[in-house]
Amino acid sequence: MTQIVILPHPTYCPEGTVIEATSGESICDALLNHDIEIEHACEKSVACTTCHVVVREGYASLNELDDKEEDLLDMAWGLEATSRLSCQALIGQEDLVVEIPKYTINHASENH
């Protein structure tokens, strides 16, 4: 099992937490399986950026980005060098530290 430290987020995980996840599982699925209800407006079909996370530690242990994810990430709020779409980032063997950005671009929830 891989340990994921989730940094505090005012809505999804105010206190921060540590969870255990299975290698090969997506970060999004790991969060959802531990009742951290991260947005995933496209239902994990790589069509939005609402599940964007920043991997503060362990980034190199994740699977490589494909072109579609890389293109979508360019539209994510608060993009950083270690940003990933959590629905596409598959957990490896190394422990992770993950930050859920404060904001997301979700036109459905913003009433656009």
PDB file of N, CA and C in Angstrom:
ATOM      1  N   MET A   1       0.836  -1.187   0.000  1.00  0.00           N
ATOM      2  CA  MET A   1       0.000   0.000   0.000  1.00  0.00           C
ATOM      3  C   MET A   1       0.880   1.250   0.000  1.00  0.00           C
ATOM      4  N   THR A   2       0.353   2.254  -0.654  1.00  0.00           N
ATOM      5  CA  THR A   2       1.039   3.537  -0.737  1.00  0.00           C
ATOM      6  C   THR A   2       0.315   4.536   0.151  1.00  0.00           C
ATOM      7  N   GLN A   3       1.072   5.326   0.876  1.00  0.00           N
ATOM      8  CA  GLN A   3       0.492   6.331   1.748  1.00  0.00           C
ATOM      9  C   GLN A   3       0.374   7.651   0.987  1.00  0.00           C
ATOM     10  N   ILE A   4      -0.789   8.304   1.118  1.00  0.00           N
ATOM     11  CA  ILE A   4      -0.987   9.613   0.514  1.00  0.00           C
ATOM     12  C   ILE A   4      -1.340  10.596   1.621  1.00  0.00           C
ATOM     13  N   VAL A   5      -0.524  11.622   1.746  1.00  0.00           N
ATOM     14  CA  VAL A   5      -0.804  12.713   2.668  1.00  0.00           C
ATOM     15  C   VAL A   5      -1.592  13.746   1.877  1.00  0.00           C
ATOM     16  N   ILE A   6      -2.801  14.055   2.337  1.00  0.00           N
ATOM     17  CA  ILE A   6      -3.629  15.077   1.712  1.00  0.00           C
ATOM     18  C   ILE A   6      -3.493  16.338   2.558  1.00  0.00           C
ATOM     19  N   LEU A   7      -2.979  17.393   1.951  1.00  0.00           N
ATOM     20  CA  LEU A   7      -2.825  18.646   2.670  1.00  0.00           C
ATOM     21  C   LEU A   7      -4.198  19.272   2.918  1.00  0.00           C
ATOM     22  N   PRO A   8      -4.327  20.080   3.958  1.00  0.00           N
ATOM     23  CA  PRO A   8      -5.633  20.665   4.281  1.00  0.00           C
ATOM     24  C   PRO A   8      -6.227  21.464   3.118  1.00  0.00           C
ATOM     25  N   HIS A   9      -7.514  21.297   2.916  1.00  0.00           N
ATOM     26  CA  HIS A   9      -8.299  22.048   1.933  1.00  0.00           C
ATOM     27  C   HIS A   9      -9.574  22.480   2.639  1.00  0.00           C
ATOM     28  N   PRO A  10      -9.972  23.748   2.534  1.00  0.00           N
ATOM     29  CA  PRO A  10     -11.102  24.240   3.331  1.00  0.00           C
ATOM     30  C   PRO A  10     -12.420  23.500   3.105  1.00  0.00           C
ATOM     31  N   THR A  11     -12.629  22.940   1.939  1.00  0.00           N
ATOM     32  CA  THR A  11     -13.892  22.268   1.647  1.00  0.00           C
ATOM     33  C   THR A  11     -13.785  20.753   1.726  1.00  0.00           C
ATOM     34  N   TYR A  12     -12.806  20.183   1.057  1.00  0.00           N
ATOM     35  CA  TYR A  12     -12.744  18.727   0.896  1.00  0.00           C
ATOM     36  C   TYR A  12     -12.094  17.997   2.062  1.00  0.00           C
ATOM     37  N   CYS A  13     -11.163  18.658   2.738  1.00  0.00           N
ATOM     38  CA  CYS A  13     -10.417  17.973   3.791  1.00  0.00           C
ATOM     39  C   CYS A  13      -9.811  19.035   4.719  1.00  0.00           C
ATOM     40  N   PRO A  14     -10.647  19.706   5.512  1.00  0.00           N
ATOM     41  CA  PRO A  14     -10.183  20.853   6.299  1.00  0.00           C
ATOM     42  C   PRO A  14      -9.001  20.577   7.222  1.00  0.00           C
ATOM     43  N   GLU A  15      -8.921  19.396   7.768  1.00  0.00           N
ATOM     44  CA  GLU A  15      -7.838  19.061   8.698  1.00  0.00           C
ATOM     45  C   GLU A  15      -6.625  18.446   8.004  1.00  0.00           C
ATOM     46  N   GLY A  16      -6.791  18.088   6.713  1.00  0.00           N
ATOM     47  CA  GLY A  16      -5.768  17.273   6.075  1.00  0.00           C
ATOM     48  C   GLY A  16      -5.917  15.857   6.590  1.00  0.00           C
ATOM     49  N   THR A  17      -5.317  14.897   5.918  1.00  0.00           N
ATOM     50  CA  THR A  17      -5.416  13.514   6.373  1.00  0.00           C
ATOM     51  C   THR A  17      -4.342  12.672   5.691  1.00  0.00           C
ATOM     52  N   VAL A  18      -4.240  11.445   6.125  1.00  0.00           N
ATOM     53  CA  VAL A  18      -3.352  10.462   5.515  1.00  0.00           C
ATOM     54  C   VAL A  18      -4.202   9.252   5.173  1.00  0.00           C
ATOM     55  N   ILE A  19      -4.093   8.789   3.913  1.00  0.00           N
ATOM     56  CA  ILE A  19      -4.852   7.621   3.482  1.00  0.00           C
ATOM     57  C   ILE A  19      -3.909   6.582   2.898  1.00  0.00           C
ATOM     58  N   GLU A  20      -4.390   5.364   2.786  1.00  0.00           N
ATOM     59  CA  GLU A  20      -3.658   4.275   2.144  1.00  0.00           C
ATOM     60  C   GLU A  20      -4.325   3.986   0.806  1.00  0.00           C
ATOM     61  N   ALA A  21      -3.525   3.780  -0.221  1.00  0.00           N
ATOM     62  CA  ALA A  21      -4.058   3.511  -1.556  1.00  0.00           C
ATOM     63  C   ALA A  21      -3.279   2.375  -2.201  1.00  0.00           C
ATOM     64  N   THR A  22      -3.883   1.795  -3.200  1.00  0.00           N
ATOM     65  CA  THR A  22      -3.296   0.676  -3.916  1.00  0.00           C
ATOM     66  C   THR A  22      -2.534   1.164  -5.129  1.00  0.00           C
ATOM     67  N   SER A  23      -1.370   0.607  -5.363  1.00  0.00           N
ATOM     68  CA  SER A  23      -0.601   0.917  -6.563  1.00  0.00           C
ATOM     69  C   SER A  23      -1.459   0.615  -7.795  1.00  0.00           C
ATOM     70  N   GLY A  24      -1.469   1.544  -8.754  1.00  0.00           N
ATOM     71  CA  GLY A  24      -2.267   1.379  -9.961  1.00  0.00           C
ATOM     72  C   GLY A  24      -3.619   2.049  -9.891  1.00  0.00           C
ATOM     73  N   GLU A  25      -4.040   2.439  -8.693  1.00  0.00           N
ATOM     74  CA  GLU A  25      -5.296   3.159  -8.498  1.00  0.00           C
ATOM     75  C   GLU A  25      -5.061   4.636  -8.825  1.00  0.00           C
ATOM     76  N   SER A  26      -6.068   5.330  -9.342  1.00  0.00           N
ATOM     77  CA  SER A  26      -5.905   6.761  -9.597  1.00  0.00           C
ATOM     78  C   SER A  26      -5.991   7.528  -8.276  1.00  0.00           C
ATOM     79  N   ILE A  27      -5.347   8.676  -8.246  1.00  0.00           N
ATOM     80  CA  ILE A  27      -5.436   9.525  -7.056  1.00  0.00           C
ATOM     81  C   ILE A  27      -6.895   9.887  -6.803  1.00  0.00           C
ATOM     82  N   CYS A  28      -7.652  10.188  -7.849  1.00  0.00           N
ATOM     83  CA  CYS A  28      -9.067  10.539  -7.705  1.00  0.00           C
ATOM     84  C   CYS A  28      -9.843   9.410  -7.028  1.00  0.00           C
ATOM     85  N   ASP A  29      -9.675   8.194  -7.503  1.00  0.00           N
ATOM     86  CA  ASP A  29     -10.387   7.063  -6.908  1.00  0.00           C
ATOM     87  C   ASP A  29      -9.972   6.850  -5.455  1.00  0.00           C
ATOM     88  N   ALA A  30      -8.691   7.019  -5.177  1.00  0.00           N
ATOM     89  CA  ALA A  30      -8.224   6.859  -3.794  1.00  0.00           C
ATOM     90  C   ALA A  30      -8.889   7.889  -2.885  1.00  0.00           C
ATOM     91  N   LEU A  31      -8.963   9.132  -3.336  1.00  0.00           N
ATOM     92  CA  LEU A  31      -9.610  10.172  -2.534  1.00  0.00           C
ATOM     93  C   LEU A  31     -11.081   9.855  -2.332  1.00  0.00           C
ATOM     94  N   LEU A  32     -11.778   9.531  -3.408  1.00  0.00           N
ATOM     95  CA  LEU A  32     -13.207   9.235  -3.312  1.00  0.00           C
ATOM     96  C   LEU A  32     -13.470   8.029  -2.415  1.00  0.00           C
ATOM     97  N   ASN A  33     -12.607   7.018  -2.488  1.00  0.00           N
ATOM     98  CA  ASN A  33     -12.765   5.820  -1.659  1.00  0.00           C
ATOM     99  C   ASN A  33     -12.570   6.094  -0.169  1.00  0.00           C
ATOM    100  N   HIS A  34     -11.975   7.247   0.144  1.00  0.00           N
ATOM    101  CA  HIS A  34     -11.764   7.636   1.545  1.00  0.00           C
ATOM    102  C   HIS A  34     -12.621   8.852   1.907  1.00  0.00           C
ATOM    103  N   ASP A  35     -13.733   9.011   1.195  1.00  0.00           N
ATOM    104  CA  ASP A  35     -14.720  10.061   1.491  1.00  0.00           C
ATOM    105  C   ASP A  35     -14.185  11.480   1.360  1.00  0.00           C
ATOM    106  N   ILE A  36     -13.194  11.666   0.514  1.00  0.00           N
ATOM    107  CA  ILE A  36     -12.740  13.008   0.154  1.00  0.00           C
ATOM    108  C   ILE A  36     -13.357  13.287  -1.212  1.00  0.00           C
ATOM    109  N   GLU A  37     -14.441  14.029  -1.221  1.00  0.00           N
ATOM    110  CA  GLU A  37     -15.292  14.193  -2.405  1.00  0.00           C
ATOM    111  C   GLU A  37     -14.767  15.242  -3.375  1.00  0.00           C
ATOM    112  N   ILE A  38     -13.565  15.000  -3.911  1.00  0.00           N
ATOM    113  CA  ILE A  38     -12.975  15.898  -4.897  1.00  0.00           C
ATOM    114  C   ILE A  38     -13.895  15.965  -6.120  1.00  0.00           C
ATOM    115  N   GLU A  39     -13.971  17.156  -6.726  1.00  0.00           N
ATOM    116  CA  GLU A  39     -14.793  17.301  -7.933  1.00  0.00           C
ATOM    117  C   GLU A  39     -14.232  16.439  -9.052  1.00  0.00           C
ATOM    118  N   HIS A  40     -15.118  15.920  -9.854  1.00  0.00           N
ATOM    119  CA  HIS A  40     -14.748  15.163 -11.058  1.00  0.00           C
ATOM    120  C   HIS A  40     -15.929  15.246 -12.022  1.00  0.00           C
ATOM    121  N   ALA A  41     -16.159  16.481 -12.506  1.00  0.00           N
ATOM    122  CA  ALA A  41     -17.364  16.813 -13.262  1.00  0.00           C
ATOM    123  C   ALA A  41     -17.553  15.959 -14.514  1.00  0.00           C
ATOM    124  N   CYS A  42     -16.476  15.519 -15.127  1.00  0.00           N
ATOM    125  CA  CYS A  42     -16.595  14.721 -16.360  1.00  0.00           C
ATOM    126  C   CYS A  42     -16.650  13.231 -16.067  1.00  0.00           C
ATOM    127  N   GLU A  43     -16.805  12.892 -14.786  1.00  0.00           N
ATOM    128  CA  GLU A  43     -16.845  11.475 -14.370  1.00  0.00           C
ATOM    129  C   GLU A  43     -15.590  10.707 -14.779  1.00  0.00           C
ATOM    130  N   LYS A  44     -14.439  11.398 -14.675  1.00  0.00           N
ATOM    131  CA  LYS A  44     -13.121  10.783 -14.912  1.00  0.00           C
ATOM    132  C   LYS A  44     -12.877  10.387 -16.368  1.00  0.00           C
ATOM    133  N   SER A  45     -13.456  11.148 -17.311  1.00  0.00           N
ATOM    134  CA  SER A  45     -13.290  10.820 -18.739  1.00  0.00           C
ATOM    135  C   SER A  45     -12.278  11.727 -19.440  1.00  0.00           C
ATOM    136  N   VAL A  46     -11.478  12.448 -18.701  1.00  0.00           N
ATOM    137  CA  VAL A  46     -10.443  13.353 -19.216  1.00  0.00           C
ATOM    138  C   VAL A  46     -11.058  14.425 -20.114  1.00  0.00           C
ATOM    139  N   ALA A  47     -12.122  15.062 -19.619  1.00  0.00           N
ATOM    140  CA  ALA A  47     -12.788  16.095 -20.406  1.00  0.00           C
ATOM    141  C   ALA A  47     -12.887  17.422 -19.651  1.00  0.00           C
ATOM    142  N   CYS A  48     -12.332  17.489 -18.447  1.00  0.00           N
ATOM    143  CA  CYS A  48     -12.369  18.735 -17.675  1.00  0.00           C
ATOM    144  C   CYS A  48     -11.117  18.786 -16.809  1.00  0.00           C
ATOM    145  N   THR A  49     -11.055  19.788 -15.951  1.00  0.00           N
ATOM    146  CA  THR A  49      -9.901  19.912 -15.049  1.00  0.00           C
ATOM    147  C   THR A  49     -10.322  19.997 -13.584  1.00  0.00           C
ATOM    148  N   THR A  50     -11.539  19.612 -13.282  1.00  0.00           N
ATOM    149  CA  THR A  50     -12.048  19.800 -11.921  1.00  0.00           C
ATOM    150  C   THR A  50     -11.352  18.920 -10.880  1.00  0.00           C
ATOM    151  N   CYS A  51     -10.702  17.856 -11.301  1.00  0.00           N
ATOM    152  CA  CYS A  51     -10.008  16.976 -10.350  1.00  0.00           C
ATOM    153  C   CYS A  51      -8.515  17.278 -10.267  1.00  0.00           C
ATOM    154  N   HIS A  52      -8.113  18.457 -10.743  1.00  0.00           N
ATOM    155  CA  HIS A  52      -6.715  18.873 -10.729  1.00  0.00           C
ATOM    156  C   HIS A  52      -6.144  18.847  -9.308  1.00  0.00           C
ATOM    157  N   VAL A  53      -4.965  18.275  -9.170  1.00  0.00           N
ATOM    158  CA  VAL A  53      -4.228  18.291  -7.910  1.00  0.00           C
ATOM    159  C   VAL A  53      -2.779  18.669  -8.189  1.00  0.00           C
ATOM    160  N   VAL A  54      -2.088  19.084  -7.149  1.00  0.00           N
ATOM    161  CA  VAL A  54      -0.652  19.341  -7.228  1.00  0.00           C
ATOM    162  C   VAL A  54       0.026  18.292  -6.359  1.00  0.00           C
ATOM    163  N   VAL A  55       0.938  17.553  -6.952  1.00  0.00           N
ATOM    164  CA  VAL A  55       1.650  16.494  -6.230  1.00  0.00           C
ATOM    165  C   VAL A  55       2.938  17.113  -5.672  1.00  0.00           C
ATOM    166  N   ARG A  56       2.945  17.343  -4.377  1.00  0.00           N
ATOM    167  CA  ARG A  56       4.077  18.013  -3.718  1.00  0.00           C
ATOM    168  C   ARG A  56       5.261  17.069  -3.492  1.00  0.00           C
ATOM    169  N   GLU A  57       4.989  15.783  -3.297  1.00  0.00           N
ATOM    170  CA  GLU A  57       6.064  14.789  -3.141  1.00  0.00           C
ATOM    171  C   GLU A  57       5.626  13.497  -3.809  1.00  0.00           C
ATOM    172  N   GLY A  58       6.572  12.830  -4.470  1.00  0.00           N
ATOM    173  CA  GLY A  58       6.302  11.553  -5.101  1.00  0.00           C
ATOM    174  C   GLY A  58       5.865  11.642  -6.561  1.00  0.00           C
ATOM    175  N   TYR A  59       5.948  12.822  -7.151  1.00  0.00           N
ATOM    176  CA  TYR A  59       5.477  13.034  -8.521  1.00  0.00           C
ATOM    177  C   TYR A  59       6.096  12.046  -9.514  1.00  0.00           C
ATOM    178  N   ALA A  60       7.389  11.799  -9.384  1.00  0.00           N
ATOM    179  CA  ALA A  60       8.102  10.941 -10.346  1.00  0.00           C
ATOM    180  C   ALA A  60       7.616   9.497 -10.318  1.00  0.00           C
ATOM    181  N   SER A  61       6.936   9.090  -9.255  1.00  0.00           N
ATOM    182  CA  SER A  61       6.477   7.706  -9.165  1.00  0.00           C
ATOM    183  C   SER A  61       5.157   7.472  -9.907  1.00  0.00           C
ATOM    184  N   LEU A  62       4.509   8.548 -10.363  1.00  0.00           N
ATOM    185  CA  LEU A  62       3.235   8.418 -11.078  1.00  0.00           C
ATOM    186  C   LEU A  62       3.472   8.024 -12.529  1.00  0.00           C
ATOM    187  N   ASN A  63       2.429   7.509 -13.183  1.00  0.00           N
ATOM    188  CA  ASN A  63       2.515   7.222 -14.603  1.00  0.00           C
ATOM    189  C   ASN A  63       2.753   8.517 -15.384  1.00  0.00           C
ATOM    190  N   GLU A  64       3.203   8.407 -16.621  1.00  0.00           N
ATOM    191  CA  GLU A  64       3.467   9.589 -17.433  1.00  0.00           C
ATOM    192  C   GLU A  64       2.172  10.228 -17.925  1.00  0.00           C
ATOM    193  N   LEU A  65       2.220  11.536 -18.118  1.00  0.00           N
ATOM    194  CA  LEU A  65       1.084  12.253 -18.690  1.00  0.00           C
ATOM    195  C   LEU A  65       0.931  11.853 -20.152  1.00  0.00           C
ATOM    196  N   ASP A  66      -0.324  11.721 -20.608  1.00  0.00           N
ATOM    197  CA  ASP A  66      -0.515  11.570 -22.043  1.00  0.00           C
ATOM    198  C   ASP A  66      -0.863  12.942 -22.612  1.00  0.00           C
ATOM    199  N   ASP A  67      -0.931  13.040 -23.941  1.00  0.00           N
ATOM    200  CA  ASP A  67      -1.145  14.332 -24.595  1.00  0.00           C
ATOM    201  C   ASP A  67      -2.461  14.987 -24.188  1.00  0.00           C
ATOM    202  N   LYS A  68      -3.520  14.206 -24.050  1.00  0.00           N
ATOM    203  CA  LYS A  68      -4.823  14.765 -23.711  1.00  0.00           C
ATOM    204  C   LYS A  68      -4.803  15.393 -22.322  1.00  0.00           C
ATOM    205  N   GLU A  69      -4.221  14.682 -21.356  1.00  0.00           N
ATOM    206  CA  GLU A  69      -4.133  15.238 -20.007  1.00  0.00           C
ATOM    207  C   GLU A  69      -3.286  16.496 -20.007  1.00  0.00           C
ATOM    208  N   GLU A  70      -2.183  16.461 -20.707  1.00  0.00           N
ATOM    209  CA  GLU A  70      -1.290  17.617 -20.757  1.00  0.00           C
ATOM    210  C   GLU A  70      -1.997  18.833 -21.350  1.00  0.00           C
ATOM    211  N   ASP A  71      -2.767  18.627 -22.409  1.00  0.00           N
ATOM    212  CA  ASP A  71      -3.521  19.723 -23.028  1.00  0.00           C
ATOM    213  C   ASP A  71      -4.553  20.300 -22.069  1.00  0.00           C
ATOM    214  N   LEU A  72      -5.282  19.432 -21.370  1.00  0.00           N
ATOM    215  CA  LEU A  72      -6.293  19.904 -20.428  1.00  0.00           C
ATOM    216  C   LEU A  72      -5.678  20.646 -19.249  1.00  0.00           C
ATOM    217  N   LEU A  73      -4.542  20.170 -18.774  1.00  0.00           N
ATOM    218  CA  LEU A  73      -3.902  20.813 -17.627  1.00  0.00           C
ATOM    219  C   LEU A  73      -3.583  22.276 -17.908  1.00  0.00           C
ATOM    220  N   ASP A  74      -3.336  22.608 -19.165  1.00  0.00           N
ATOM    221  CA  ASP A  74      -3.054  24.002 -19.511  1.00  0.00           C
ATOM    222  C   ASP A  74      -4.211  24.925 -19.137  1.00  0.00           C
ATOM    223  N   MET A  75      -5.402  24.377 -18.973  1.00  0.00           N
ATOM    224  CA  MET A  75      -6.585  25.172 -18.627  1.00  0.00           C
ATOM    225  C   MET A  75      -6.902  25.152 -17.129  1.00  0.00           C
ATOM    226  N   ALA A  76      -6.146  24.407 -16.351  1.00  0.00           N
ATOM    227  CA  ALA A  76      -6.429  24.262 -14.921  1.00  0.00           C
ATOM    228  C   ALA A  76      -6.044  25.528 -14.155  1.00  0.00           C
ATOM    229  N   TRP A  77      -6.856  25.865 -13.129  1.00  0.00           N
ATOM    230  CA  TRP A  77      -6.542  26.989 -12.269  1.00  0.00           C
ATOM    231  C   TRP A  77      -5.360  26.607 -11.381  1.00  0.00           C
ATOM    232  N   GLY A  78      -4.375  27.512 -11.267  1.00  0.00           N
ATOM    233  CA  GLY A  78      -3.258  27.284 -10.355  1.00  0.00           C
ATOM    234  C   GLY A  78      -2.279  26.223 -10.829  1.00  0.00           C
ATOM    235  N   LEU A  79      -2.119  26.083 -12.140  1.00  0.00           N
ATOM    236  CA  LEU A  79      -1.231  25.073 -12.711  1.00  0.00           C
ATOM    237  C   LEU A  79       0.199  25.232 -12.193  1.00  0.00           C
ATOM    238  N   GLU A  80       0.802  24.110 -11.821  1.00  0.00           N
ATOM    239  CA  GLU A  80       2.198  24.079 -11.387  1.00  0.00           C
ATOM    240  C   GLU A  80       2.924  22.962 -12.127  1.00  0.00           C
ATOM    241  N   ALA A  81       4.225  22.929 -11.999  1.00  0.00           N
ATOM    242  CA  ALA A  81       5.026  21.920 -12.701  1.00  0.00           C
ATOM    243  C   ALA A  81       4.655  20.496 -12.307  1.00  0.00           C
ATOM    244  N   THR A  82       4.143  20.307 -11.101  1.00  0.00           N
ATOM    245  CA  THR A  82       3.780  18.968 -10.627  1.00  0.00           C
ATOM    246  C   THR A  82       2.263  18.777 -10.561  1.00  0.00           C
ATOM    247  N   SER A  83       1.534  19.510 -11.408  1.00  0.00           N
ATOM    248  CA  SER A  83       0.083  19.346 -11.491  1.00  0.00           C
ATOM    249  C   SER A  83      -0.270  18.086 -12.262  1.00  0.00           C
ATOM    250  N   ARG A  84      -1.360  17.456 -11.843  1.00  0.00           N
ATOM    251  CA  ARG A  84      -1.917  16.304 -12.554  1.00  0.00           C
ATOM    252  C   ARG A  84      -3.434  16.343 -12.451  1.00  0.00           C
ATOM    253  N   LEU A  85      -4.098  15.706 -13.402  1.00  0.00           N
ATOM    254  CA  LEU A  85      -5.513  15.421 -13.250  1.00  0.00           C
ATOM    255  C   LEU A  85      -5.574  14.162 -12.409  1.00  0.00           C
ATOM    256  N   SER A  86      -6.212  14.232 -11.265  1.00  0.00           N
ATOM    257  CA  SER A  86      -6.172  13.098 -10.338  1.00  0.00           C
ATOM    258  C   SER A  86      -6.834  11.856 -10.916  1.00  0.00           C
ATOM    259  N   CYS A  87      -7.727  12.031 -11.884  1.00  0.00           N
ATOM    260  CA  CYS A  87      -8.380  10.864 -12.497  1.00  0.00           C
ATOM    261  C   CYS A  87      -7.434  10.096 -13.408  1.00  0.00           C
ATOM    262  N   GLN A  88      -6.334  10.731 -13.808  1.00  0.00           N
ATOM    263  CA  GLN A  88      -5.388  10.099 -14.726  1.00  0.00           C
ATOM    264  C   GLN A  88      -4.067   9.733 -14.063  1.00  0.00           C
ATOM    265  N   ALA A  89      -3.794  10.279 -12.899  1.00  0.00           N
ATOM    266  CA  ALA A  89      -2.537  10.035 -12.193  1.00  0.00           C
ATOM    267  C   ALA A  89      -2.629   8.718 -11.423  1.00  0.00           C
ATOM    268  N   LEU A  90      -1.930   7.716 -11.924  1.00  0.00           N
ATOM    269  CA  LEU A  90      -1.954   6.397 -11.289  1.00  0.00           C
ATOM    270  C   LEU A  90      -0.841   6.290 -10.253  1.00  0.00           C
ATOM    271  N   ILE A  91      -1.216   5.829  -9.090  1.00  0.00           N
ATOM    272  CA  ILE A  91      -0.312   5.727  -7.949  1.00  0.00           C
ATOM    273  C   ILE A  91       0.709   4.623  -8.178  1.00  0.00           C
ATOM    274  N   GLY A  92       1.954   4.961  -7.880  1.00  0.00           N
ATOM    275  CA  GLY A  92       3.026   3.972  -7.974  1.00  0.00           C
ATOM    276  C   GLY A  92       3.350   3.394  -6.607  1.00  0.00           C
ATOM    277  N   GLN A  93       4.611   3.115  -6.369  1.00  0.00           N
ATOM    278  CA  GLN A  93       5.051   2.501  -5.112  1.00  0.00           C
ATOM    279  C   GLN A  93       5.508   3.520  -4.074  1.00  0.00           C
ATOM    280  N   GLU A  94       5.709   4.767  -4.493  1.00  0.00           N
ATOM    281  CA  GLU A  94       6.248   5.789  -3.601  1.00  0.00           C
ATOM    282  C   GLU A  94       5.119   6.564  -2.921  1.00  0.00           C
ATOM    283  N   ASP A  95       5.306   6.891  -1.651  1.00  0.00           N
ATOM    284  CA  ASP A  95       4.329   7.704  -0.931  1.00  0.00           C
ATOM    285  C   ASP A  95       4.199   9.068  -1.588  1.00  0.00           C
ATOM    286  N   LEU A  96       3.010   9.677  -1.435  1.00  0.00           N
ATOM    287  CA  LEU A  96       2.702  10.946  -2.079  1.00  0.00           C
ATOM    288  C   LEU A  96       2.261  11.986  -1.062  1.00  0.00           C
ATOM    289  N   VAL A  97       2.491  13.239  -1.403  1.00  0.00           N
ATOM    290  CA  VAL A  97       1.887  14.371  -0.714  1.00  0.00           C
ATOM    291  C   VAL A  97       1.128  15.137  -1.782  1.00  0.00           C
ATOM    292  N   VAL A  98      -0.180  15.308  -1.563  1.00  0.00           N
ATOM    293  CA  VAL A  98      -1.060  15.885  -2.573  1.00  0.00           C
ATOM    294  C   VAL A  98      -1.779  17.108  -2.006  1.00  0.00           C
ATOM    295  N   GLU A  99      -1.837  18.145  -2.825  1.00  0.00           N
ATOM    296  CA  GLU A  99      -2.582  19.348  -2.484  1.00  0.00           C
ATOM    297  C   GLU A  99      -3.720  19.518  -3.483  1.00  0.00           C
ATOM    298  N   ILE A 100      -4.916  19.719  -2.979  1.00  0.00           N
ATOM    299  CA  ILE A 100      -6.061  20.023  -3.829  1.00  0.00           C
ATOM    300  C   ILE A 100      -6.123  21.545  -3.923  1.00  0.00           C
ATOM    301  N   PRO A 101      -6.021  22.113  -5.141  1.00  0.00           N
ATOM    302  CA  PRO A 101      -6.035  23.571  -5.261  1.00  0.00           C
ATOM    303  C   PRO A 101      -7.304  24.188  -4.664  1.00  0.00           C
ATOM    304  N   LYS A 102      -7.173  25.427  -4.238  1.00  0.00           N
ATOM    305  CA  LYS A 102      -8.283  26.124  -3.593  1.00  0.00           C
ATOM    306  C   LYS A 102      -9.462  26.314  -4.539  1.00  0.00           C
ATOM    307  N   TYR A 103      -9.187  26.530  -5.821  1.00  0.00           N
ATOM    308  CA  TYR A 103     -10.234  26.787  -6.799  1.00  0.00           C
ATOM    309  C   TYR A 103     -10.187  25.765  -7.916  1.00  0.00           C
ATOM    310  N   THR A 104     -11.299  25.654  -8.615  1.00  0.00           N
ATOM    311  CA  THR A 104     -11.388  24.803  -9.786  1.00  0.00           C
ATOM    312  C   THR A 104     -12.228  25.527 -10.823  1.00  0.00           C
ATOM    313  N   ILE A 105     -12.047  25.166 -12.073  1.00  0.00           N
ATOM    314  CA  ILE A 105     -12.863  25.734 -13.138  1.00  0.00           C
ATOM    315  C   ILE A 105     -13.951  24.719 -13.446  1.00  0.00           C
ATOM    316  N   ASN A 106     -15.130  24.969 -12.904  1.00  0.00           N
ATOM    317  CA  ASN A 106     -16.271  24.079 -13.124  1.00  0.00           C
ATOM    318  C   ASN A 106     -17.456  24.942 -13.531  1.00  0.00           C
ATOM    319  N   HIS A 107     -17.673  25.034 -14.826  1.00  0.00           N
ATOM    320  CA  HIS A 107     -18.740  25.897 -15.339  1.00  0.00           C
ATOM    321  C   HIS A 107     -20.113  25.458 -14.842  1.00  0.00           C
ATOM    322  N   ALA A 108     -20.331  24.187 -14.624  1.00  0.00           N
ATOM    323  CA  ALA A 108     -21.627  23.714 -14.149  1.00  0.00           C
ATOM    324  C   ALA A 108     -21.924  24.233 -12.747  1.00  0.00           C
ATOM    325  N   SER A 109     -20.937  24.177 -11.867  1.00  0.00           N
ATOM    326  CA  SER A 109     -21.172  24.627 -10.501  1.00  0.00           C
ATOM    327  C   SER A 109     -21.116  26.145 -10.369  1.00  0.00           C
ATOM    328  N   GLU A 110     -20.589  26.826 -11.387  1.00  0.00           N
ATOM    329  CA  GLU A 110     -20.494  28.284 -11.342  1.00  0.00           C
ATOM    330  C   GLU A 110     -21.686  28.943 -12.029  1.00  0.00           C
ATOM    331  N   ASN A 111     -22.659  28.134 -12.468  1.00  0.00           N
ATOM    332  CA  ASN A 111     -23.866  28.644 -13.122  1.00  0.00           C
ATOM    333  C   ASN A 111     -23.580  29.422 -14.403  1.00  0.00           C
ATOM    334  N   HIS A 112     -22.629  28.950 -15.202  1.00  0.00           N
ATOM    335  CA  HIS A 112     -22.350  29.572 -16.501  1.00  0.00           C
ATOM    336  C   HIS A 112     -23.161  28.918 -17.586  1.00  0.00           C
TER     337      HIS A 112
END
